[in-house]
PDB file of C-alpha atoms in Angstrom:
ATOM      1  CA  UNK A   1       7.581   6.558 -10.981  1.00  0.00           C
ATOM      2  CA  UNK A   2       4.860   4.231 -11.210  1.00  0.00           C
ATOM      3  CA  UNK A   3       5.257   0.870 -12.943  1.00  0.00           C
ATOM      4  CA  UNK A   4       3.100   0.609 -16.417  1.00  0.00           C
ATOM      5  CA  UNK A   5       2.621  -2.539 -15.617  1.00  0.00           C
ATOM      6  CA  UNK A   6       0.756  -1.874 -11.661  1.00  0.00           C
ATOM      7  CA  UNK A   7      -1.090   0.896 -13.182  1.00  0.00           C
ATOM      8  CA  UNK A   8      -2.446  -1.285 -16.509  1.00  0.00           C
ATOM      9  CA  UNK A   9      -3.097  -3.618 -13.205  1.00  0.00           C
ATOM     10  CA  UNK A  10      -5.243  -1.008 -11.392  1.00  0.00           C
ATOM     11  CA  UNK A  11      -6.679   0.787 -14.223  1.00  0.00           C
ATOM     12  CA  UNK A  12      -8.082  -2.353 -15.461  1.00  0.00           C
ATOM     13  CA  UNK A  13      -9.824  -3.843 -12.289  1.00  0.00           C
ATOM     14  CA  UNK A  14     -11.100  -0.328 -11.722  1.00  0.00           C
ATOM     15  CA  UNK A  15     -12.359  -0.218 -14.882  1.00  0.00           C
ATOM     16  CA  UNK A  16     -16.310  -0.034 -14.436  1.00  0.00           C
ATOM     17  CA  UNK A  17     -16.135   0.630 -10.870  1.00  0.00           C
ATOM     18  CA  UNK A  18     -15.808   4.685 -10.641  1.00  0.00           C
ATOM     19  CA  UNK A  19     -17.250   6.187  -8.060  1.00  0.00           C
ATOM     20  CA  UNK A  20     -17.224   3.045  -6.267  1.00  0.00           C
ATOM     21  CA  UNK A  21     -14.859   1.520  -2.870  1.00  0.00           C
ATOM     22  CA  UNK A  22     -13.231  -0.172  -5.089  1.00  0.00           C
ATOM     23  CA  UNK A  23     -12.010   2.439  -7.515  1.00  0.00           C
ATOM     24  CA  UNK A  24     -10.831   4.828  -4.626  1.00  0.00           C
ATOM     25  CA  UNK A  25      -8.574   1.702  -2.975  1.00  0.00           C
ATOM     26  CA  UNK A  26      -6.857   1.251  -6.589  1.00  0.00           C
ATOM     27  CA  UNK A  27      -6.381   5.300  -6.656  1.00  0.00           C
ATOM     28  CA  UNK A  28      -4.793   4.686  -3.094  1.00  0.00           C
ATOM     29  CA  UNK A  29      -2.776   2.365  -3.688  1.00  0.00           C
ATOM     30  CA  UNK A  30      -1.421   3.985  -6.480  1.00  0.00           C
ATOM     31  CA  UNK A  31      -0.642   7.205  -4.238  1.00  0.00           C
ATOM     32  CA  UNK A  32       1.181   3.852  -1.750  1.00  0.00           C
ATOM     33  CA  UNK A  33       3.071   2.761  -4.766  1.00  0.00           C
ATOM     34  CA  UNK A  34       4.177   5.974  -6.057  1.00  0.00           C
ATOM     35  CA  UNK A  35       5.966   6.930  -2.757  1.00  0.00           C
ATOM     36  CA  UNK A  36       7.328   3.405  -2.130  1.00  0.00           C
ATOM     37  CA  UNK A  37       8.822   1.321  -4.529  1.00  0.00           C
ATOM     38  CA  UNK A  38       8.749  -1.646  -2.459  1.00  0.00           C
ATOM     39  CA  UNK A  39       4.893  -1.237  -2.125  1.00  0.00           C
ATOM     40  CA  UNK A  40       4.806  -0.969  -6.008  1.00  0.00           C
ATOM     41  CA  UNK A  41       6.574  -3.968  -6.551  1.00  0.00           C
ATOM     42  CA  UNK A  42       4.714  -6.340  -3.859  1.00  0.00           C
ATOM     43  CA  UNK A  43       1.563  -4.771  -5.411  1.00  0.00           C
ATOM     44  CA  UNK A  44       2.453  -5.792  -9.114  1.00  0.00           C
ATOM     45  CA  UNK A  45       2.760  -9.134  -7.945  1.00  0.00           C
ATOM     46  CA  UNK A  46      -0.833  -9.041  -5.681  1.00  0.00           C
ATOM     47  CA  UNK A  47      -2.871  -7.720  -7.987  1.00  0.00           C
ATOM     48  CA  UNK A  48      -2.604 -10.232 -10.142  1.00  0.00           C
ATOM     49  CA  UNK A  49      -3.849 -12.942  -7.901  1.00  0.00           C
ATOM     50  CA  UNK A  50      -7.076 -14.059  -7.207  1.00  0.00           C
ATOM     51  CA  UNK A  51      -7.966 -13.176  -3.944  1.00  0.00           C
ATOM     52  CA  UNK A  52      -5.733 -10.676  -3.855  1.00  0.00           C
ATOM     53  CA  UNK A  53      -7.525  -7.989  -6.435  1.00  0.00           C
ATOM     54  CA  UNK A  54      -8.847  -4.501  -5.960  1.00  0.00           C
ATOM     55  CA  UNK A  55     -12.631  -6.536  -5.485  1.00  0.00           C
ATOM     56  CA  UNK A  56     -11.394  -8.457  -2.686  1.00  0.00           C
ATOM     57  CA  UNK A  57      -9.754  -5.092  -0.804  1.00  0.00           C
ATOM     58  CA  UNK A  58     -12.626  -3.198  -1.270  1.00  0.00           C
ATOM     59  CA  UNK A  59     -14.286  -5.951   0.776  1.00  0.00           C
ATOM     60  CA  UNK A  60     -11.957  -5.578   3.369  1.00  0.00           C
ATOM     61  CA  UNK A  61     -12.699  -2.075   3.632  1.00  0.00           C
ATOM     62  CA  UNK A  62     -16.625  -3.129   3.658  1.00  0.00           C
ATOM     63  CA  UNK A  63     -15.874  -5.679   6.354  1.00  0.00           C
ATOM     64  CA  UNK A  64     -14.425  -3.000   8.289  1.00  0.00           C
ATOM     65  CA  UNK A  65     -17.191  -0.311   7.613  1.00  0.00           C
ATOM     66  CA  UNK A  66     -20.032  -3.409   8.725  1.00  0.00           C
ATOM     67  CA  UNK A  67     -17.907  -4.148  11.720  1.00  0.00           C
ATOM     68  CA  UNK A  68     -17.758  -0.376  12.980  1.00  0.00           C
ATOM     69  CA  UNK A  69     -21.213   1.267  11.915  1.00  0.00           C
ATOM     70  CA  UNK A  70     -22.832   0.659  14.735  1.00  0.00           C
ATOM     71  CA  UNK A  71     -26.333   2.164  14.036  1.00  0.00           C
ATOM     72  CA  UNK A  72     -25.449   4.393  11.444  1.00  0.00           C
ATOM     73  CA  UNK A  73     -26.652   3.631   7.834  1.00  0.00           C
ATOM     74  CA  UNK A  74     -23.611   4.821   6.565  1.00  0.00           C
ATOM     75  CA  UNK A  75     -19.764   5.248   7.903  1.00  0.00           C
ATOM     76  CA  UNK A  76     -16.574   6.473   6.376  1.00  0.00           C
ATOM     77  CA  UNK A  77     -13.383   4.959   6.591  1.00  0.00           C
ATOM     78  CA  UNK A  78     -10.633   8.410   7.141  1.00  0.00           C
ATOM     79  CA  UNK A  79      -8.096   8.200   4.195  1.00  0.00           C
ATOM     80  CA  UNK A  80      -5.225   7.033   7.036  1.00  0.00           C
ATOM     81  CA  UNK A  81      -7.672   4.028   8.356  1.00  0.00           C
ATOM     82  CA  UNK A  82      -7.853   3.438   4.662  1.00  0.00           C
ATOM     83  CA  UNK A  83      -4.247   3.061   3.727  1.00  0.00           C
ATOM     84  CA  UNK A  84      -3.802   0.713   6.938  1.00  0.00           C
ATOM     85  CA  UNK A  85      -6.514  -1.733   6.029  1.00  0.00           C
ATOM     86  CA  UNK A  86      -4.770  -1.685   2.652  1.00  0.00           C
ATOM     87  CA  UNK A  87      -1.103  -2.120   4.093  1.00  0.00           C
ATOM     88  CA  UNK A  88      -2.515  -4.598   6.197  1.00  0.00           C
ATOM     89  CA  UNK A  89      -4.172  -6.849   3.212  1.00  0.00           C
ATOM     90  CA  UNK A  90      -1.599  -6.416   1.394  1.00  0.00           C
ATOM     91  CA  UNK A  91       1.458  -7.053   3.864  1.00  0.00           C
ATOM     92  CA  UNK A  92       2.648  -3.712   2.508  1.00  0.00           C
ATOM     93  CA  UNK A  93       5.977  -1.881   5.025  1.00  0.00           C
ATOM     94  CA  UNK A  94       4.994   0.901   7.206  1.00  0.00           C
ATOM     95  CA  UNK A  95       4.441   4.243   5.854  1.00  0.00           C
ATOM     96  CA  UNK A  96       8.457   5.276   5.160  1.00  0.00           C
ATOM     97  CA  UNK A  97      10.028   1.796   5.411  1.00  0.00           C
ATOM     98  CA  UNK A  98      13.300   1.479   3.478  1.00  0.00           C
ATOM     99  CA  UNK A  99      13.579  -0.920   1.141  1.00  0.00           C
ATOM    100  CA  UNK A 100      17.244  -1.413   1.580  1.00  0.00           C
ATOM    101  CA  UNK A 101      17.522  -1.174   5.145  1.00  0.00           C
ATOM    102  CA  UNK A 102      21.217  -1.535   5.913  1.00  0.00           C
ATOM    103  CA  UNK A 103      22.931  -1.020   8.934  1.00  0.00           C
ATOM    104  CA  UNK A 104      24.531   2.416  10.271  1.00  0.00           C
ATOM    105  CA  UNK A 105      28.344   2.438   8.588  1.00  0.00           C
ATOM    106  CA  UNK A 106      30.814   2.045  11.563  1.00  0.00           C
ATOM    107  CA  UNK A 107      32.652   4.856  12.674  1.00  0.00           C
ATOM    108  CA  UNK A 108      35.707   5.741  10.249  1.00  0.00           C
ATOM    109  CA  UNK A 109      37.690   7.778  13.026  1.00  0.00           C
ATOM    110  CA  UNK A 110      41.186   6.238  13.276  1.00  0.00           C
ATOM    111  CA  UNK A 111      42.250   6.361  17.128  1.00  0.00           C
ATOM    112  CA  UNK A 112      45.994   7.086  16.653  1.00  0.00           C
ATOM    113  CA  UNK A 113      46.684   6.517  19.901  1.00  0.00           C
ATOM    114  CA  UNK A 114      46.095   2.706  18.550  1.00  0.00           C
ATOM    115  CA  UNK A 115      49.408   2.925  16.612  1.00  0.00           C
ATOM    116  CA  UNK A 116      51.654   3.690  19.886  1.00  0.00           C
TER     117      UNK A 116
END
């Protein structure tokens, strides 16, 4: 579940903006943040620094768009291209990476051929 606090975040710098980059990279991260709780959290903290803001993303999807156009007046960024130019200005995980990442549990067989 969602934060209150990272969608009162989102909700607010989106305000204004629907329909717009900007809007559909704080509905995407939202989708990041409800599958990963570690992406919530490091969001809740971004979001609320400047530089760091929905504004400044969408930008970074625009600088990608300007870069990759070519000729075209117009280009769309694929949902997936999206989500890593998002992970990437954000320094979110990979897609899937645990938050706790321990290390497999050793073996708990007891060779009784130890006790001879």
């Amino acid at each position: 579940m969602l934060s209150p606090n990272l969608i009162t975040l989102i909700e607010e710098q989106q305000r204004e903006h629907e329909n717009e980059p900007l809007f559909m990279a704080g509905e995407q991260l939202k989708e990041i943040a409800e599958r990963e709780p570690l992406s919530a959290e490091l969001l809740e903290k971004d979001l609320a620094i400047d530089g760091m803001k929905l504004s400044d993303a969408a930008a970074a999807l625009q600088k990608y768009a300007d870069e990759n156009h070519g000729k075209a007046k117009c280009f769309c960024i694929t949902p997936k291209v999206a989500e890593g130019i998002l992970r990437n200005f954000y320094s979110l995980p990979e897609a899937g990476a645990k938050a706790d990442a321990q290390p497999e549990p050793e073996s708990t067989r007891i060779d009784l051929a130890s006790f001879l």
